[in-house]
Tab-separated table of C-alpha atoms in Angstrom:
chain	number	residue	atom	x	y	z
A	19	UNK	CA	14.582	118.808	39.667
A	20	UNK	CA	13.252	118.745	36.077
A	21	UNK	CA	11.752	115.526	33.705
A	22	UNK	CA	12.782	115.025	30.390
A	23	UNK	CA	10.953	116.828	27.392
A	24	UNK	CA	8.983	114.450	24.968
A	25	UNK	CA	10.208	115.519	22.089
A	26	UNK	CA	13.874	114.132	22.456
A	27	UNK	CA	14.376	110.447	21.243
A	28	UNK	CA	12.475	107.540	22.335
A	29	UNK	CA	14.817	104.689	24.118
A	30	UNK	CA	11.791	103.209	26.224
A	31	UNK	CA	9.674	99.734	26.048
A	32	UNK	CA	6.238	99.094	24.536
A	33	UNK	CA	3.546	99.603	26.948
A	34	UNK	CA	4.245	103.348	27.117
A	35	UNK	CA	4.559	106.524	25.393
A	36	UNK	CA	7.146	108.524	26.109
A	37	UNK	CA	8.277	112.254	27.091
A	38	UNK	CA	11.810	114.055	28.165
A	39	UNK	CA	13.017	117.642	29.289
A	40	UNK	CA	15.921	118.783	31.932
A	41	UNK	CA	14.367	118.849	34.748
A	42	UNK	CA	14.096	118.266	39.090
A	43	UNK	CA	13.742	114.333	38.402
A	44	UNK	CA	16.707	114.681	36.370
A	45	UNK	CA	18.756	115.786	39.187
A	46	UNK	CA	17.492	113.089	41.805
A	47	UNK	CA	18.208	110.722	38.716
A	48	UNK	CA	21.903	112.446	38.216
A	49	UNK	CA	22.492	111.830	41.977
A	50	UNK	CA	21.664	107.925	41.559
A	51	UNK	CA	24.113	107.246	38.505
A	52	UNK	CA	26.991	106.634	40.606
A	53	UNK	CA	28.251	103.104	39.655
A	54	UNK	CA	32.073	102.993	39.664
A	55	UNK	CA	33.609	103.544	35.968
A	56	UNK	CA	36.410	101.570	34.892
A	57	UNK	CA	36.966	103.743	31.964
A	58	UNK	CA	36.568	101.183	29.214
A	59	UNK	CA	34.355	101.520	26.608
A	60	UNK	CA	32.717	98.235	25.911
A	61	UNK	CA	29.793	97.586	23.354
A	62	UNK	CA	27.904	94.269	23.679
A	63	UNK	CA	25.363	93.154	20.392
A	64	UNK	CA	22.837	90.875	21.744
A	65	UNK	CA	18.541	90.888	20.806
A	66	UNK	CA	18.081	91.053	24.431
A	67	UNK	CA	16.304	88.259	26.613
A	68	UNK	CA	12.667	87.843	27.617
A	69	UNK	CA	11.201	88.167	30.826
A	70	UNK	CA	7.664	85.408	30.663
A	71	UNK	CA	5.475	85.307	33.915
A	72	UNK	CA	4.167	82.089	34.808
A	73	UNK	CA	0.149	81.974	34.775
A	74	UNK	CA	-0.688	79.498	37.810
A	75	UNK	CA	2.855	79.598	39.970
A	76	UNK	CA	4.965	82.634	41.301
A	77	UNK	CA	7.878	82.351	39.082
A	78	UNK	CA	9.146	84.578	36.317
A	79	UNK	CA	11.807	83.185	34.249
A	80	UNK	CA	14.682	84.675	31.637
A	81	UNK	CA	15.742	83.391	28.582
A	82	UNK	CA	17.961	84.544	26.256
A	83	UNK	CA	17.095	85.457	22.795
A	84	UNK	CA	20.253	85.019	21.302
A	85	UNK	CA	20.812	81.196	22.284
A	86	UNK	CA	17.084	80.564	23.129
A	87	UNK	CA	18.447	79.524	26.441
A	88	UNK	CA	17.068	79.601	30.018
A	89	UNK	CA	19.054	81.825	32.037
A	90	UNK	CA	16.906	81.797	34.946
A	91	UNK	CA	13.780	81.032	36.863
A	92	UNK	CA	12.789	83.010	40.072
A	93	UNK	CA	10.364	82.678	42.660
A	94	UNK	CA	8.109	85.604	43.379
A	95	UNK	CA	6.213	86.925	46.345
A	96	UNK	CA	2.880	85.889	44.263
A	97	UNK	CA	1.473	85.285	41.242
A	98	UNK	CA	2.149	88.121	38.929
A	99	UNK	CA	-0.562	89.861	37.331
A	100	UNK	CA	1.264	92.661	35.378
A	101	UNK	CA	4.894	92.228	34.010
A	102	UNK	CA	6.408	95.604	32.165
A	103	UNK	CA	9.911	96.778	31.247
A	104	UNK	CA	11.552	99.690	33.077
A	105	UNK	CA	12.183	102.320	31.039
A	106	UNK	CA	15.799	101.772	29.762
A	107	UNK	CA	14.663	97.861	29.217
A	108	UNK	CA	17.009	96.971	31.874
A	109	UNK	CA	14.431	95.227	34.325
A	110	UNK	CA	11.777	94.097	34.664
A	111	UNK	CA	8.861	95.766	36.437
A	112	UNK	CA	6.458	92.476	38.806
A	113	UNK	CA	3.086	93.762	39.140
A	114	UNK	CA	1.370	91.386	41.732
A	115	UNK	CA	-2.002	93.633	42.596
A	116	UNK	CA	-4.102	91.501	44.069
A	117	UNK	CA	-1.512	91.462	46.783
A	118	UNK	CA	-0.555	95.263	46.724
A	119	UNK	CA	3.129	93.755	46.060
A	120	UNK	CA	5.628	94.996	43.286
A	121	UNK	CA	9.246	93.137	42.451
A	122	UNK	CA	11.996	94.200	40.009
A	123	UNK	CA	14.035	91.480	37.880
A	124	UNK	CA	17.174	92.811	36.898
A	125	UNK	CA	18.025	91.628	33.292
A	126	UNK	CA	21.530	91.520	33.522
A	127	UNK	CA	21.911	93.412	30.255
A	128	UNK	CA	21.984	97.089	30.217
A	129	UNK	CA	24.070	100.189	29.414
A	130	UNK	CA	25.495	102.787	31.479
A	131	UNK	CA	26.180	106.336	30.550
A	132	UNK	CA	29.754	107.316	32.158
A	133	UNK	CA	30.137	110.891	30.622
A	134	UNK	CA	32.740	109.932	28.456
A	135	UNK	CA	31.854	106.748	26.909
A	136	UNK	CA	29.273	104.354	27.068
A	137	UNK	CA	29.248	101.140	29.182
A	138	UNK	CA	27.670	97.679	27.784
A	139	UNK	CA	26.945	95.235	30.597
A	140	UNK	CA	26.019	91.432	30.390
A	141	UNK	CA	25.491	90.000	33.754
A	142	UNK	CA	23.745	87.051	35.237
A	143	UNK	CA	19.909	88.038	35.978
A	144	UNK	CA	18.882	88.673	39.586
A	145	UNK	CA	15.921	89.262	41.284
A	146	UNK	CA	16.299	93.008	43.475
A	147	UNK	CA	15.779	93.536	47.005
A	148	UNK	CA	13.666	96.567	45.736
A	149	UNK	CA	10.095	96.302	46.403
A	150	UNK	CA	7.206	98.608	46.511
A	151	UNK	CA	3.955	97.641	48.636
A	152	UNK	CA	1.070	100.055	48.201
A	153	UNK	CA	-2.268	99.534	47.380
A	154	UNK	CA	-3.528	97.649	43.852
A	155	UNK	CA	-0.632	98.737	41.986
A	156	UNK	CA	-1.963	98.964	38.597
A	157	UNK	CA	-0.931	101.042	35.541
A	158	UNK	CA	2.808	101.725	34.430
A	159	UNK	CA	3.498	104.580	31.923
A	160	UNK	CA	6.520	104.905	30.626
A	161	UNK	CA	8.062	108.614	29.791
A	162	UNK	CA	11.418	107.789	27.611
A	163	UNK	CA	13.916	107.229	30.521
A	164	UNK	CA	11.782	107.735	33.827
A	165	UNK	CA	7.889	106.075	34.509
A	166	UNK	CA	4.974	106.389	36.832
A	167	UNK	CA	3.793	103.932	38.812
A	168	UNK	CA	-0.161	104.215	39.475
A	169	UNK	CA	-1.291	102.505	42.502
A	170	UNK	CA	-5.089	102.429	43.039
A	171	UNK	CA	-5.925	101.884	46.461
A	172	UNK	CA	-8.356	100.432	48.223
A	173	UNK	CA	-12.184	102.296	48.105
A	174	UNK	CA	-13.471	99.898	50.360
A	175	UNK	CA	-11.050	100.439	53.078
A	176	UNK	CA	-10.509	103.915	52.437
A	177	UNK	CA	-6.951	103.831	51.809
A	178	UNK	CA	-5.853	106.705	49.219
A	179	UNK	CA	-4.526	106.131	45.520
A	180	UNK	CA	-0.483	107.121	45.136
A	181	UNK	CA	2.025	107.398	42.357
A	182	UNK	CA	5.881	106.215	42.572
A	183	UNK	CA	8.330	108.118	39.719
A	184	UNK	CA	10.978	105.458	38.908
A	185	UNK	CA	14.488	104.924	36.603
A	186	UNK	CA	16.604	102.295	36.197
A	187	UNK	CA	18.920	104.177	37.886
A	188	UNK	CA	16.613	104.780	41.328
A	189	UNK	CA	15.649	100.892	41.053
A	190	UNK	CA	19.107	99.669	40.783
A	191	UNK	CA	19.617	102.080	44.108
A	192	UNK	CA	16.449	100.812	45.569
A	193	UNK	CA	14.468	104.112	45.602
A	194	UNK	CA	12.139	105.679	44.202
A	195	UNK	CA	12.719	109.331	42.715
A	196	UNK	CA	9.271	111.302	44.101
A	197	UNK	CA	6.059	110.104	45.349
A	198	UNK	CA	2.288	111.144	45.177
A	199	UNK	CA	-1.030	111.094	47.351
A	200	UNK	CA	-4.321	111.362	46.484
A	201	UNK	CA	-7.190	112.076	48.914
A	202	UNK	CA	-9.279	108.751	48.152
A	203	UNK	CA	-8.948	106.348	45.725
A	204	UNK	CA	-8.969	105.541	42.192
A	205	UNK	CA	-8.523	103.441	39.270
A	206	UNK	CA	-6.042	106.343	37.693
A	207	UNK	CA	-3.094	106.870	35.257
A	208	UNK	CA	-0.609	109.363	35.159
A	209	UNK	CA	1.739	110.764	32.054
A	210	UNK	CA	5.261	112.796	33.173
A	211	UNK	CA	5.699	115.628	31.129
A	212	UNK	CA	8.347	117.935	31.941
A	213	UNK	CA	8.020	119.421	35.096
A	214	UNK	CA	4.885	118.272	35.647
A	215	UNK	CA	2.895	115.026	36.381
A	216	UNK	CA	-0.519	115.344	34.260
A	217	UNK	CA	-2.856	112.566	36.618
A	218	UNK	CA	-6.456	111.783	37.504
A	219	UNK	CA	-8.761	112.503	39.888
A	220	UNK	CA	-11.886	111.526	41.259
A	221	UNK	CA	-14.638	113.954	42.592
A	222	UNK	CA	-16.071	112.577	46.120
A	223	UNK	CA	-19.392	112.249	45.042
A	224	UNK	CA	-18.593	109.712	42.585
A	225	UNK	CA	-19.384	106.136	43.678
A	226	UNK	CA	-17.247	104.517	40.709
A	227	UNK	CA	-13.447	103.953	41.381
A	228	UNK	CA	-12.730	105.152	37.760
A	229	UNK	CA	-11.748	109.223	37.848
A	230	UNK	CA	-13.579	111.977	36.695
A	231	UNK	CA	-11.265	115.069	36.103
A	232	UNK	CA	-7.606	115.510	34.500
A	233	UNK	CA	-5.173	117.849	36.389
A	234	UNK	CA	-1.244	118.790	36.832
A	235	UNK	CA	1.235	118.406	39.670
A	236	UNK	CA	4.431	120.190	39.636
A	237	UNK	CA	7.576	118.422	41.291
A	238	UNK	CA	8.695	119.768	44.439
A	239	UNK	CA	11.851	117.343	45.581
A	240	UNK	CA	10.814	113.986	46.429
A	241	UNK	CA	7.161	114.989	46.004
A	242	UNK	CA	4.674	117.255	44.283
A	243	UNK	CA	2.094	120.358	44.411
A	244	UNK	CA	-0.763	120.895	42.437
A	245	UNK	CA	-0.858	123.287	39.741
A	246	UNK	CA	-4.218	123.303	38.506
A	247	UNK	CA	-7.560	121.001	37.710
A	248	UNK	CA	-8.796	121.351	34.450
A	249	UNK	CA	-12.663	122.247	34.458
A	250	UNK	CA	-13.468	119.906	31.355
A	251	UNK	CA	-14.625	116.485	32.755
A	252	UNK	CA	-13.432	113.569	31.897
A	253	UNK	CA	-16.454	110.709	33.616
A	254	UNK	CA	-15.270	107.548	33.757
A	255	UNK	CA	-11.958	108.031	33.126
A	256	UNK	CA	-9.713	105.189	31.508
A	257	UNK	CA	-6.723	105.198	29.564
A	258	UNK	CA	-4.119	107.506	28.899
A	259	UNK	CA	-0.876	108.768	26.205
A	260	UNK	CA	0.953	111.063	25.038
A	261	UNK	CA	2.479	112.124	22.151
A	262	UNK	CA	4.814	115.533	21.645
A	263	UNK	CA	2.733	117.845	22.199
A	264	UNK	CA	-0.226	116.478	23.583
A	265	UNK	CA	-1.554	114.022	26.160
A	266	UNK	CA	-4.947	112.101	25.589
A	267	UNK	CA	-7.276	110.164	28.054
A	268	UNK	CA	-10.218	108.469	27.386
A	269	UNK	CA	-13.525	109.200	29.032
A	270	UNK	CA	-16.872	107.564	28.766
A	271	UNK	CA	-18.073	110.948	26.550
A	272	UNK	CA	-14.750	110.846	24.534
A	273	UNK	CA	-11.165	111.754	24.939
A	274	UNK	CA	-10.303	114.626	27.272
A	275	UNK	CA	-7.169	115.968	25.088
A	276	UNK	CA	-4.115	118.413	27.107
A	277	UNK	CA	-2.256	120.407	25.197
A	278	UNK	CA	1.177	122.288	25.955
A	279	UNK	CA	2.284	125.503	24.505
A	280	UNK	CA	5.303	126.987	26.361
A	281	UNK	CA	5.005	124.940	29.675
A	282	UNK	CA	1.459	125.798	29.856
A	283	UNK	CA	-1.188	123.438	29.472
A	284	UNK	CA	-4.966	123.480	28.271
A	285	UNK	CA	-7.662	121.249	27.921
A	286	UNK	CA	-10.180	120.225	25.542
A	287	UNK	CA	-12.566	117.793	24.172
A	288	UNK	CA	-13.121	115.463	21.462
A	289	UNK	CA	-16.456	113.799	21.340
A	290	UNK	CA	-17.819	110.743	20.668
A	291	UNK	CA	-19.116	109.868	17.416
A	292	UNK	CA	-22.673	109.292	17.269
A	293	UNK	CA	-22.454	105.812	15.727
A	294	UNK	CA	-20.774	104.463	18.702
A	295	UNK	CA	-23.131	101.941	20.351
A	296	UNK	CA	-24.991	102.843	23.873
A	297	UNK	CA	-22.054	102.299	26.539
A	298	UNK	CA	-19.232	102.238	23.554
A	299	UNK	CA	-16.422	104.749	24.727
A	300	UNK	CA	-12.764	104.816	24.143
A	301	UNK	CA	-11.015	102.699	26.919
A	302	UNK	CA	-7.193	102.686	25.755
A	303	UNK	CA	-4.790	104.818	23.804
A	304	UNK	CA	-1.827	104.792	21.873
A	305	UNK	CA	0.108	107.464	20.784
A	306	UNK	CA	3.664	108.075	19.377
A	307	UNK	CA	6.159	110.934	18.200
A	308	UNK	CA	5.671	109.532	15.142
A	309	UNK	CA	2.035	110.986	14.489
A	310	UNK	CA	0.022	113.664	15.813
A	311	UNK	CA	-2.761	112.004	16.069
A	312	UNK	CA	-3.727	109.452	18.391
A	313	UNK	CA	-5.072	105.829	18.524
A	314	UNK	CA	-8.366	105.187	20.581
A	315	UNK	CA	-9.947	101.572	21.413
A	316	UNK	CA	-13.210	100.991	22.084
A	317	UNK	CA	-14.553	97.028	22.581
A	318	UNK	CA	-11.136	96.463	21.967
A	319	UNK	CA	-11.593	95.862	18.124
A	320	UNK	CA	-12.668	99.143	16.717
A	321	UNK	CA	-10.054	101.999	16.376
A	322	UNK	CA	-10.156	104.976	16.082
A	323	UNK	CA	-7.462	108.133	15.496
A	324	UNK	CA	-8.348	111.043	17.612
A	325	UNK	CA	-6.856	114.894	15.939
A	326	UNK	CA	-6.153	116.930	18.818
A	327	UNK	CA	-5.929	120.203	16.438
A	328	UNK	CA	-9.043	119.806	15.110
A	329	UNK	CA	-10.705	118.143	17.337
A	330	UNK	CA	-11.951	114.987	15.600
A	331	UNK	CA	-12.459	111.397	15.770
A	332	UNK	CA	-12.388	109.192	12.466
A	333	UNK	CA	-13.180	105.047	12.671
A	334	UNK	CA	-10.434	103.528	10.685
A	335	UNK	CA	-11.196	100.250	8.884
A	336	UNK	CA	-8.236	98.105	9.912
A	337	UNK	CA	-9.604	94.967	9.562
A	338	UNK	CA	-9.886	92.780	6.742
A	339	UNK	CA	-12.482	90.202	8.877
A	340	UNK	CA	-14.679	92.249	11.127
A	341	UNK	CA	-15.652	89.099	12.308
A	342	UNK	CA	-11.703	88.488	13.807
A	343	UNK	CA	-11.470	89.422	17.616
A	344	UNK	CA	-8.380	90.641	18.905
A	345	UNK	CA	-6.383	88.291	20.486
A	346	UNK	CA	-3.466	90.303	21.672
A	347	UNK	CA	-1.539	93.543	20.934
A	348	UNK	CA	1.688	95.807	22.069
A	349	UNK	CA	2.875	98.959	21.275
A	350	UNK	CA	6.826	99.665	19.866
A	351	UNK	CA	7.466	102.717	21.429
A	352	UNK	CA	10.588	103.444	19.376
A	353	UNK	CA	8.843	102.910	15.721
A	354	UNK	CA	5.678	103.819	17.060
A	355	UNK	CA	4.636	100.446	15.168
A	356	UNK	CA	1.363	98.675	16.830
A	357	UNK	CA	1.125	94.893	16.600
A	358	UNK	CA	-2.178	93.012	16.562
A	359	UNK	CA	-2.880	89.750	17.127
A	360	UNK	CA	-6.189	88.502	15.350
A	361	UNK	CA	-8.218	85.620	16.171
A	362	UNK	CA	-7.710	84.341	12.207
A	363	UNK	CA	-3.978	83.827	13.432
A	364	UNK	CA	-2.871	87.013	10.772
A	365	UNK	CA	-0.705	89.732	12.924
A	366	UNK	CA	-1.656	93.010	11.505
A	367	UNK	CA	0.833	96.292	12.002
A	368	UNK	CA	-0.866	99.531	12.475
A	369	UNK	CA	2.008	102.550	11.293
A	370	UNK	CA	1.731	105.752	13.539
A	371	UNK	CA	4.007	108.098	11.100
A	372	UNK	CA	1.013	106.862	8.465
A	373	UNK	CA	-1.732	107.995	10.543
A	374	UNK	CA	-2.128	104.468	12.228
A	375	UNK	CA	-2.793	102.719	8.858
A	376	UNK	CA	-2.464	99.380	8.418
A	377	UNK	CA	1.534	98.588	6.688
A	378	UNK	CA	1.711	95.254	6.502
A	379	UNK	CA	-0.585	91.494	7.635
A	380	UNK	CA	0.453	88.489	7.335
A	381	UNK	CA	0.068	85.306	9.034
A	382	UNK	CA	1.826	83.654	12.413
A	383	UNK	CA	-0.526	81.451	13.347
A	384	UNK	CA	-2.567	78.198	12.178
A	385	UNK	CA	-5.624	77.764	13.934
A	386	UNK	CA	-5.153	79.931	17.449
A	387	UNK	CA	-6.678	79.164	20.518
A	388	UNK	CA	-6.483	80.445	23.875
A	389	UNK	CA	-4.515	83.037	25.508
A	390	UNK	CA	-1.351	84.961	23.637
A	391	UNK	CA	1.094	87.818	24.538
A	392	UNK	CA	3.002	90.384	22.526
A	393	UNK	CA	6.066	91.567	23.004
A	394	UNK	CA	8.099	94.093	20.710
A	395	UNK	CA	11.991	94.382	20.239
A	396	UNK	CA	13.950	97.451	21.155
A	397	UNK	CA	17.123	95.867	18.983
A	398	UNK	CA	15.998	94.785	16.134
A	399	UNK	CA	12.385	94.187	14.250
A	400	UNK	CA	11.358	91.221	15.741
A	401	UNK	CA	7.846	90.401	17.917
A	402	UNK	CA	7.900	87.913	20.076
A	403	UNK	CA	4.339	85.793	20.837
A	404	UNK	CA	3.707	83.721	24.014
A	405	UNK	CA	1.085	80.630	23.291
A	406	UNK	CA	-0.427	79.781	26.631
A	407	UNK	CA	-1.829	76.792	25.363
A	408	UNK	CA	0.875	75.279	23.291
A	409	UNK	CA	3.388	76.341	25.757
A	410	UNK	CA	5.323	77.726	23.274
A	411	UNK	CA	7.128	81.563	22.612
A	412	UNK	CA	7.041	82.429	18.932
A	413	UNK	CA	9.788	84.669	17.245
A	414	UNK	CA	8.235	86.862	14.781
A	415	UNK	CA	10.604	89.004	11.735
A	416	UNK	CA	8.254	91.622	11.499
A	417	UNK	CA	10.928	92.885	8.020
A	418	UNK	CA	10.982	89.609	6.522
A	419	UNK	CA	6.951	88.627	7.723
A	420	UNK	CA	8.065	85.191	9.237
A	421	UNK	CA	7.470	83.175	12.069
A	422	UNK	CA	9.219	80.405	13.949
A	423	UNK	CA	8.748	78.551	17.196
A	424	UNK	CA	11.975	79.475	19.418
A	425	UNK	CA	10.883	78.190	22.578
A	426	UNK	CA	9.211	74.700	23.976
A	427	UNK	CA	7.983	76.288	27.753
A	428	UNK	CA	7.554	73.533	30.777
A	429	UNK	CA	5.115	76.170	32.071
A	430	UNK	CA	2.099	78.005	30.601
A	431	UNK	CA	3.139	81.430	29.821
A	432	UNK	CA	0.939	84.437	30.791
A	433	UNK	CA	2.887	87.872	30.411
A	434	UNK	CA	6.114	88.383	28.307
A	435	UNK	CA	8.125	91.491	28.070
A	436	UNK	CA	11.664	92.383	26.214
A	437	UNK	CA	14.340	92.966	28.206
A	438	UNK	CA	18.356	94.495	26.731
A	439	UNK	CA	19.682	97.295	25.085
A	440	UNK	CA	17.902	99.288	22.667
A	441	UNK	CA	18.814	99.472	19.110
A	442	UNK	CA	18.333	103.715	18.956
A	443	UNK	CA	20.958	103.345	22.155
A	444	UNK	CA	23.518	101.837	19.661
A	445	UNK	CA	22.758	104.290	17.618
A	446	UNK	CA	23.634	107.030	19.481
A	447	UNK	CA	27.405	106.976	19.606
């Protein structure tokens, strides 16, 4: 069974980098692709729908972006605290961690690969049978058409952290492709990458639930062995990408870099700088094919790219205000764009194939207050904004640098993710 290499084309949603080769998850993933064929070849053109989570009621509801239209409102298990899409932007991922609960939303619009042609569906959306219930399930990292699920578990009651590989394919079957263990638990991450799962792990004498060393699985079937732990530490570890050739994670000294060469993999370090401020580390990345370097964020307003070949850390100066906080921000996995949300109201897009410099900032927003979400477009170059406390879902042309108000919510929106099928899909036939 093999994953996908990283370094074919990017078809995957914004909160995740992405990463392909043939592989043994392949093959579990071939075996779950058996939807009957009709033999037609039908093409739908839509800008997808939105999947918006509900911030004080259980529901999730879907509207569609080309009418503005509610299609749908659901009742969840619980309140969702997480809301992603699954890798092919066909559903939509319902992290509820406080209650070690996770639900799938199926879009409704999604495309099939039947050998010879390519299949367009637009259904009605429905909520899946599918559910997962392990401990704190937490982060979601997408790897182009496959994504690993991170559960944390429980410290306190001793129950052991775990990983879930999923498709859209195994969640449409209501399975997951391979599973992963740990011996206690932890706040973790982990990045597919051919063959391998590169994931966390925390040392038993460490009291924190955040990891302290890197190190690779192999896939064996359903589940997987260990390869190796890399002796570079990595102490209080949070926050993880990948690129093509590398994969980052941030530690609380700097960012533990792993680098593959011909299906090997080695590790090193890039430090701090020594301006950063006592307890200043890098707590999130971004990273793209479209750069080698990577994007680190520390106190969630200062940015820095991190060069894995030569093994430095630069501060760019992205903003115009350092007074501005950031507000909110998502990633386009596809253009390897990076949308943020300032407290001034301006959205400012940070350009991974130009080093993460800033190409464009312009305003969305009079006067913002309260909470806001991002989400990016896989079909065409539009981000979407949830207000929470106008109630209100913003449609932003990211080409054109306009904004318009294209939905009045009854409900106070917390999380908001894009949902259809991906322009670079189109593309390919």
């Amino acid at each position: 069974m093999i994953l996908p290499n990283f370094k074919t084309s990017l078809i995957a949603s914004m909160v995740a980098v992405l990463c392909a080769c043939n592989s043994e998850i392949d093959d579990l993933a071939d075996k779950n692709a058996g939807q009957p064929d009709d033999h037609e070849h039908t093409e739908i053109t839509s800008t997808g729908r939105l999947a918006i989570s509900h911030a004080d009621a259980a529901n999730v509801s879907i509207f569609d972006t080309d009418t503005n239209a509610l299609l749908e409102m659901f009742n969840t298990t619980n309140i969702v605290s997480g809301l992603y899409a699954s890798p092919n932007n066909r559903f939509a991922v319902l992290i509820q961690r406080a209650d070690n609960y996770v639900e799938f939303i199926d879009g409704g619009l999604y495309r099939e690969d039947h050998d010879d042609h390519l299949h367009d569906y637009k259904q009605a959306p429905a909520l899946s049978g599918f559910t997962l219930t392990n401990d704190k399930p937490t982060h979601f990292d997408v790897s182009e058409q496959q994504a690993a699920l991170f559960f944390d578990g429980n410290i306190d009651a001793g129950i052991a952290a775990s990983f879930a590989i999923l498709t859209d394919e195994s969640i449409a079957n209501g399975e997951t492709l391979a599973t992963h263990s740990f011996a206690n638990a932890m706040h973790g991450t982990a990045q597919i990458r051919g063959d391998s799962v590169i994931t966390t792990y925390r040392s038993e004498d460490v009291t924190s639930v955040l990891p302290n060393y890197v190190e690779q699985l192999h896939i064996h079937g359903d589940h997987f062995h260990q390869e190796q732990r890399f002796e570079l530490d990595c102490p209080a570890l949070h926050g993880s990408a990948q690129n093509h050739q590398h994969i980052a994670f941030g530690c609380g000294d700097g960012v533990l870099v792993i680098e593959e060469h011909n299906g090997a993999f080695n590790a090193t370090k890039v430090a701090n700088l020594d301006s950063f401020a006592e307890g200043a580390r890098i707590g999130s990345i971004k990273g793209s094919e479209h750069s080698e370097l990577f994007l680190g964020i520390a106190q969630s307003k200062l940015f820095y790219t991190i060069d894995p070949e030569s093994a430095e850390m630069t501060q760019l100066a992205w903003q115009q205000n350092t007074e501005n906080t950031v507000l909110a921000s998502a990633l386009d996995s596809i253009t390897g764009e990076f949308y943020v949300l300032e407290s001034d109201g301006f959205l400012s897009i940070l350009d991974a194939e130009d080093d993460w410099q800033v190409s464009a900032r312009f305003q969305v927003l009079d006067s913002p207050a309260g909470s806001y979400a991002l989400a990016a477009s896989a079909a065409d170059d539009t981000v979407y904004i949830s207000d929470a406390n106008n109630q209100t879902v913003l449609s932003v042309d990211t080409h054109e640098q306009t904004a318009e108000t294209i939905l009045n919510l009854d409900f106070t929106p917390s999380k908001i993710t894009w949902l259809g099928i991906a322009e670079e899909a189109e593309h390919d036939h």
